[in-house]
Short mmCIF file of C-alpha atoms in Angstrom, two decimals:
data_model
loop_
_atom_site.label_atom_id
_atom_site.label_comp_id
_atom_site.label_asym_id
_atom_site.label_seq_id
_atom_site.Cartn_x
_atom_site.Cartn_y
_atom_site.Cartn_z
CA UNK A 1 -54.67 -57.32 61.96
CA UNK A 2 -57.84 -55.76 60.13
CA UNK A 3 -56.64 -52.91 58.54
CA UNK A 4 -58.89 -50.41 56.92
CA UNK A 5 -57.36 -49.24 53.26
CA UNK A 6 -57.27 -45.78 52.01
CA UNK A 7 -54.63 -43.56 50.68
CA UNK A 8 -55.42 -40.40 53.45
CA UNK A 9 -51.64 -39.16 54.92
CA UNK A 10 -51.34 -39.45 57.94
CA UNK A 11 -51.28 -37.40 61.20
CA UNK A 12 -48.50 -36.35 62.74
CA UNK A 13 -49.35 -36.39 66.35
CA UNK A 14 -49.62 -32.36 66.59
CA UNK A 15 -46.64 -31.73 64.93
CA UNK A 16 -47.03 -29.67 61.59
CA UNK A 17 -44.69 -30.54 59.01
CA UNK A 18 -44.67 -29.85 55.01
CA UNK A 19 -46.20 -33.91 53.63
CA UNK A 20 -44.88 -32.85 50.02
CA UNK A 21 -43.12 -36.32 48.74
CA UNK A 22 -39.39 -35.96 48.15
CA UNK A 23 -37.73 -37.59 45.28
CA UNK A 24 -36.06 -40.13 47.10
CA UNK A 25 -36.27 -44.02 47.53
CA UNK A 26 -35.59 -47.21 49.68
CA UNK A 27 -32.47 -48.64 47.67
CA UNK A 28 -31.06 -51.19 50.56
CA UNK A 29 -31.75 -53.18 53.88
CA UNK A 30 -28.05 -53.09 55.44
CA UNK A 31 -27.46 -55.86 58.12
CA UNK A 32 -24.88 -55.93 60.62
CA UNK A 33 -22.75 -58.68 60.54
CA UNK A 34 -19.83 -60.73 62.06
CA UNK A 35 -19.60 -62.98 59.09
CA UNK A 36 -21.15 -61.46 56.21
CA UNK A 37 -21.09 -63.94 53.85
CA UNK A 38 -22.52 -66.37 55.90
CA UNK A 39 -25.54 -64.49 56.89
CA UNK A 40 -26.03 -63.70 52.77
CA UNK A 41 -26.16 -67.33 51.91
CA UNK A 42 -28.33 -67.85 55.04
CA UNK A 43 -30.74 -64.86 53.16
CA UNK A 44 -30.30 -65.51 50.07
CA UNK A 45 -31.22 -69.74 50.32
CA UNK A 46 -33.93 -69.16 52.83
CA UNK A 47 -35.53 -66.59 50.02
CA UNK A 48 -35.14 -68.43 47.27
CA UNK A 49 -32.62 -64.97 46.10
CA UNK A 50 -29.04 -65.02 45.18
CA UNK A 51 -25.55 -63.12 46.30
CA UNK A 52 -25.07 -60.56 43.73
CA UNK A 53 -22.11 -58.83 45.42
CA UNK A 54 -19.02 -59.61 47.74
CA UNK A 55 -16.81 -57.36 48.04
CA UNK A 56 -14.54 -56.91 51.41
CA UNK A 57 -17.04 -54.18 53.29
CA UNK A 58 -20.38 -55.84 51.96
CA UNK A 59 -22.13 -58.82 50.49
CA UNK A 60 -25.27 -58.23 48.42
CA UNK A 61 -28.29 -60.79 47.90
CA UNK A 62 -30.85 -59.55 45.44
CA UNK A 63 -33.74 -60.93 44.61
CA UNK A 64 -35.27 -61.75 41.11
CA UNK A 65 -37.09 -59.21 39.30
CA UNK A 66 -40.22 -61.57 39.37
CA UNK A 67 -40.42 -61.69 43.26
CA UNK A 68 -41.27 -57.65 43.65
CA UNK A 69 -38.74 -56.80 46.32
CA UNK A 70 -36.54 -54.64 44.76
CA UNK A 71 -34.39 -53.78 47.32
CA UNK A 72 -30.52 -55.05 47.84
CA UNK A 73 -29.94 -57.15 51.08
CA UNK A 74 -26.77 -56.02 51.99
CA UNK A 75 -24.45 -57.31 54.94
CA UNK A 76 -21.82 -55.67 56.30
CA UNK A 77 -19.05 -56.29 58.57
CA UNK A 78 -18.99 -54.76 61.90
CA UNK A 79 -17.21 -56.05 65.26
CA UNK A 80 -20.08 -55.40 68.02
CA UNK A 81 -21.63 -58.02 68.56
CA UNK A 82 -25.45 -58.24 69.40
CA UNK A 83 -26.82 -57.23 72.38
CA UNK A 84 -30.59 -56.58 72.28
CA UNK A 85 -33.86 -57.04 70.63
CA UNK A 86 -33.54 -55.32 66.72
CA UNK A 87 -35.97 -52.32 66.20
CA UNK A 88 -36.33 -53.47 62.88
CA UNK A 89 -37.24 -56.90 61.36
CA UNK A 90 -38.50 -58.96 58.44
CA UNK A 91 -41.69 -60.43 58.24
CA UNK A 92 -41.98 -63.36 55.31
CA UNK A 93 -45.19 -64.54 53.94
CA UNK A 94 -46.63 -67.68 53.23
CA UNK A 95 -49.16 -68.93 50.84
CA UNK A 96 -50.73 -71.66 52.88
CA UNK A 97 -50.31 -73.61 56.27
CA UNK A 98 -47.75 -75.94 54.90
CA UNK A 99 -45.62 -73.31 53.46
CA UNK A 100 -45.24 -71.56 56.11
CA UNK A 101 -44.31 -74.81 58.15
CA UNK A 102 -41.85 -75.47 55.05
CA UNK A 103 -40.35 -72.31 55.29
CA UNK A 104 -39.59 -72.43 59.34
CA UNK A 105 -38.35 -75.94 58.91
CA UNK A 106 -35.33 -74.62 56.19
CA UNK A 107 -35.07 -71.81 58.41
CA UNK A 108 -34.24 -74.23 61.23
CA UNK A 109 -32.16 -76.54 58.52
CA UNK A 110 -29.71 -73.73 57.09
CA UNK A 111 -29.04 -72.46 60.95
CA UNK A 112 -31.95 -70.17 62.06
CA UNK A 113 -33.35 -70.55 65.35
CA UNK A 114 -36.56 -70.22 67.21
CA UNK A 115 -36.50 -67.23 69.51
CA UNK A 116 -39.21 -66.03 72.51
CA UNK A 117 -39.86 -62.09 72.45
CA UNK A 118 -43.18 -62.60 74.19
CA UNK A 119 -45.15 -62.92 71.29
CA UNK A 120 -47.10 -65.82 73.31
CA UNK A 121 -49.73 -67.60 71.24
CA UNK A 122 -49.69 -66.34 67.75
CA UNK A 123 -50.44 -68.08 64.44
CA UNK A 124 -46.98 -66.56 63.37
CA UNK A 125 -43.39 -67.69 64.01
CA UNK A 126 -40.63 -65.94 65.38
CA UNK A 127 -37.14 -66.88 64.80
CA UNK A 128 -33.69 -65.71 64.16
CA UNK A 129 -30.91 -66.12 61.53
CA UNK A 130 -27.52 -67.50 63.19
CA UNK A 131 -26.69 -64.20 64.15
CA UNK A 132 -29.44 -63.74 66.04
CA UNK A 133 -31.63 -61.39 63.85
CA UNK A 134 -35.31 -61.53 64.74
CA UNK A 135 -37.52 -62.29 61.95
CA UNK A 136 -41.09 -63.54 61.77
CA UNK A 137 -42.56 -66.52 59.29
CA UNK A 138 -46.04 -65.31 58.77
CA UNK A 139 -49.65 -67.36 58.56
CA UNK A 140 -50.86 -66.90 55.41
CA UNK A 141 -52.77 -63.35 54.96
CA UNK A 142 -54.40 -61.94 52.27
CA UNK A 143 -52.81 -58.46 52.36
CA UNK A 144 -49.45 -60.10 52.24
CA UNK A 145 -50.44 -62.10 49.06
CA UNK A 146 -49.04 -60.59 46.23
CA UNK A 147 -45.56 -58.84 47.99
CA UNK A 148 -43.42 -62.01 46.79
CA UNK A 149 -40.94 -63.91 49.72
CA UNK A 150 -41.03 -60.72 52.35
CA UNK A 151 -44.34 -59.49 53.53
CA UNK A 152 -42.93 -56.64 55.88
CA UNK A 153 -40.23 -54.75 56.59
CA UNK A 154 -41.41 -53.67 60.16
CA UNK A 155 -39.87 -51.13 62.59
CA UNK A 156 -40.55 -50.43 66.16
CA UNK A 157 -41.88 -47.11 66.80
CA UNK A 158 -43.60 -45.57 69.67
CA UNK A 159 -45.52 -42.99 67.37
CA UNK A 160 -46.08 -45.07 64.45
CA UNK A 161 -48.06 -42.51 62.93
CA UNK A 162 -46.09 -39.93 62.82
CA UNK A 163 -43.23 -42.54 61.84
CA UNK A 164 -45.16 -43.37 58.96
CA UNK A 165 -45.79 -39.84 57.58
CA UNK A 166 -41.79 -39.00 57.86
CA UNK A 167 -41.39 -42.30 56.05
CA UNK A 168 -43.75 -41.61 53.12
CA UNK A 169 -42.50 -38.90 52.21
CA UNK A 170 -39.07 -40.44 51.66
CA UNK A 171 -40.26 -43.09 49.76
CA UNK A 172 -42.69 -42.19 48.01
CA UNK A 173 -45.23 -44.49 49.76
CA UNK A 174 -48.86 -44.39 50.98
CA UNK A 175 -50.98 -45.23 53.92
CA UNK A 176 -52.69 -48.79 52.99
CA UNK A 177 -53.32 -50.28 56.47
CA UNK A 178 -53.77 -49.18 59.82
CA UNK A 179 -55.01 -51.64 62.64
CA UNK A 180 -56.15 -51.10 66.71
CA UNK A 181 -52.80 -53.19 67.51
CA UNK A 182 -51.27 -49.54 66.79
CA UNK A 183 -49.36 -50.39 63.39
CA UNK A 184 -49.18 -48.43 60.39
CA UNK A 185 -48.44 -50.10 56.81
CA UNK A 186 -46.99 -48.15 53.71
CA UNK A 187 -47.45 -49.90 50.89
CA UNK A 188 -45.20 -50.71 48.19
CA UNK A 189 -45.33 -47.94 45.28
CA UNK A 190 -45.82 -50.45 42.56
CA UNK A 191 -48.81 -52.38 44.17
CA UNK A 192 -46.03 -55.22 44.80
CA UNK A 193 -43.50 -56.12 47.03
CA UNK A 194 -42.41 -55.87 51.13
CA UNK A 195 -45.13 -53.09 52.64
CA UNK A 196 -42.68 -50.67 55.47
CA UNK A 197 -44.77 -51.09 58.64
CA UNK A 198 -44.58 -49.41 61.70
CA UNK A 199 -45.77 -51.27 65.02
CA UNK A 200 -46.32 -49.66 68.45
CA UNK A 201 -43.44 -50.93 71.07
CA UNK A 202 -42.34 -48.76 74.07
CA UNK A 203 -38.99 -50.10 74.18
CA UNK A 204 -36.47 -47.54 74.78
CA UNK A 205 -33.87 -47.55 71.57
CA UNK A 206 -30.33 -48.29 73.22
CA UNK A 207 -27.91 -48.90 71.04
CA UNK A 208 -27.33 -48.62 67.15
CA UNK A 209 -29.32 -50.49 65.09
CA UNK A 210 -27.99 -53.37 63.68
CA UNK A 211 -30.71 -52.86 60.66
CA UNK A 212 -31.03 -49.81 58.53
CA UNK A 213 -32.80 -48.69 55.39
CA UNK A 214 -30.72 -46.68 52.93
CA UNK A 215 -32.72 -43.96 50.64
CA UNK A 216 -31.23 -42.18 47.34
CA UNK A 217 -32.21 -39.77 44.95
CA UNK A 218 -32.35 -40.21 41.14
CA UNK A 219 -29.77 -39.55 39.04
CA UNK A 220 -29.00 -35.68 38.70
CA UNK A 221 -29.94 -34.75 41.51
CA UNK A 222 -28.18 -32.21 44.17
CA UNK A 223 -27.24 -34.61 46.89
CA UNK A 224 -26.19 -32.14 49.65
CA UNK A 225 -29.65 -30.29 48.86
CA UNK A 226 -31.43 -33.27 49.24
CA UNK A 227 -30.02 -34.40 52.62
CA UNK A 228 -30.58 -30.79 53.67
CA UNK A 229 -34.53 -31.09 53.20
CA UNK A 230 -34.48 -34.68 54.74
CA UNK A 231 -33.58 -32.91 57.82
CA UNK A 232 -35.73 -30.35 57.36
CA UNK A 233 -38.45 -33.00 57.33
CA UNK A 234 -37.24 -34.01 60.42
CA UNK A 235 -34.46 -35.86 60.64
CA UNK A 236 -30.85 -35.24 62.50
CA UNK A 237 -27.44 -36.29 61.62
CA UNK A 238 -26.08 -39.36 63.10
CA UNK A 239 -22.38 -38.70 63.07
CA UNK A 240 -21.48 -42.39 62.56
CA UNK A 241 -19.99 -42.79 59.17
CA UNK A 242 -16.81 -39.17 59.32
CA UNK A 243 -16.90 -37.09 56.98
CA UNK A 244 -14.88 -38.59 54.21
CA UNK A 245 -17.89 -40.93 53.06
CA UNK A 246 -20.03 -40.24 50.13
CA UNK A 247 -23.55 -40.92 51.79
CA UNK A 248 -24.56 -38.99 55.25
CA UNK A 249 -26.09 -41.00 58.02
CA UNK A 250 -29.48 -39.85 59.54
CA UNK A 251 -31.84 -40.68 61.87
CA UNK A 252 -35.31 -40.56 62.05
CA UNK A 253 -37.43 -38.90 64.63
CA UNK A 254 -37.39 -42.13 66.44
CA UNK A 255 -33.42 -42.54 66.52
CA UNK A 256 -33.33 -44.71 64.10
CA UNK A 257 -29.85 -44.22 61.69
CA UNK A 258 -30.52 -44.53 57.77
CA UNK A 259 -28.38 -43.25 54.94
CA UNK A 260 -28.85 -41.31 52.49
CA UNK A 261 -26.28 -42.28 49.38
CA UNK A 262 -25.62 -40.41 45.99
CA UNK A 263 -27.93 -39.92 43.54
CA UNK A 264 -28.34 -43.25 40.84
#
């Protein structure tokens, strides 16, 4: 990847939108999961992070405020099992040869597997948790360096582009990176932790995602309101969660179902 830096929005492809930011920001990475707890300790081991929650409809791993991801990894239990490919992964850095090979050898030790999704020769490698969740073990890189255990949080989009500008303005993020392999990196607000990337792939989205992202608003705020401009921005309800919960499911122009929960 050789991406050229720069803060510039941008395009959306033709399609004129309002690029104001909205208040809102990433607050979780919700996983799928037959056996939640067992995919946490899987998570939280591999990264070096902790379980901070169990609770019967999730298990939390968080990570320590030095690392810079400040996310909760939350699992969930669902009964479908997995059937395809997930539109949305996690890349981990390295910081040399031998860490990398370190990390994909505990990978391997606490149940992860090595997995072919035609990636063919790449300095990177691709494997998957014992649940079969896709996740890459990356070559050391320099943009990577300072993000802490996850490099990436990457999602499959055919327009990455205009992906990226519906996604910045829900987070708050910027355009850092853009490369001719068609991806398109936000960076992390505070200069550290996981960039959100969005990679060219022309796979058709079948099924619910087995990986989300979950936004919020600060405290205060009007929550109906603010789900009301997310779809303004260009988002449409999911109808997956009834409409007893406290947080509405979305999905992104791609498809792609995220929540938005109460304001904290």
């Amino acid at each position: 990847m050789n991406p050229v830096g720069g803060e510039a929005e941008p395009e959306l492809s033709g399609v004129a939108v309002n690029l104001r930011r909205m208040n809102t920001r990433l607050v979780n990475l919700v996983i799928d999961a037959a056996r939640p707890r067992v995919l946490a300790d899987f998570w939280a081991a591999l990264l070096g992070w902790r379980v901070a929650v169990e609770e019967p409809d999730e298990v939390d791993v968080r990570a320590p405020e030095t690392d810079g991801w400040d996310l909760d990894l939350v699992f969930v239990p669902v009964p479908e099992p997995k059937e395809v490919k997930n539109r949305i992964h996690l890349d981990l850095s390295s910081e040399t040869l031998a860490h990398q090979a370190e990390l994909v050898s505990r990978a391997l030790e606490l149940g992860g597997s090595r997995v072919d999704v035609g990636q063919g020769d790449v300095p990177w490698v691709v494997l998957a948790d014992p649940e079969g969740n896709e996740f890459c073990v990356l070559e050391p890189r320099d943009r990577y360096a300072g993000t802490g255990a996850v490099a990436s949080i990457v999602v499959d989009a055919h327009d990455p582009e205009r992906m990226a500008a519906f996604w910045a303005r829900l987070t708050g993020r910027s355009v850092g990176a853009r490369d001719e392999g068609g991806l398109v990196g936000l960076s992390a607000p505070a200069g550290r932790g996981p960039w959100l990337e969005f990679l060219r792939n022309d796979d058709v989205k079948r099924v619910k995602n087995r990986v989300h992202l979950d936004v919020a608003p600060p405290a205060g705020a009007d929550h109906m309101a603010v789900v009301s401009e997310v779809v303004a921005t260009g988002a449409a309800p999911a109808d997956l969660g009834g409409p007893d919960l406290p947080w509405r499911v979305l999905m992104d122009p791609e498809g792609n179902e995220f929540c938005v929960l109460t304001p904290r």
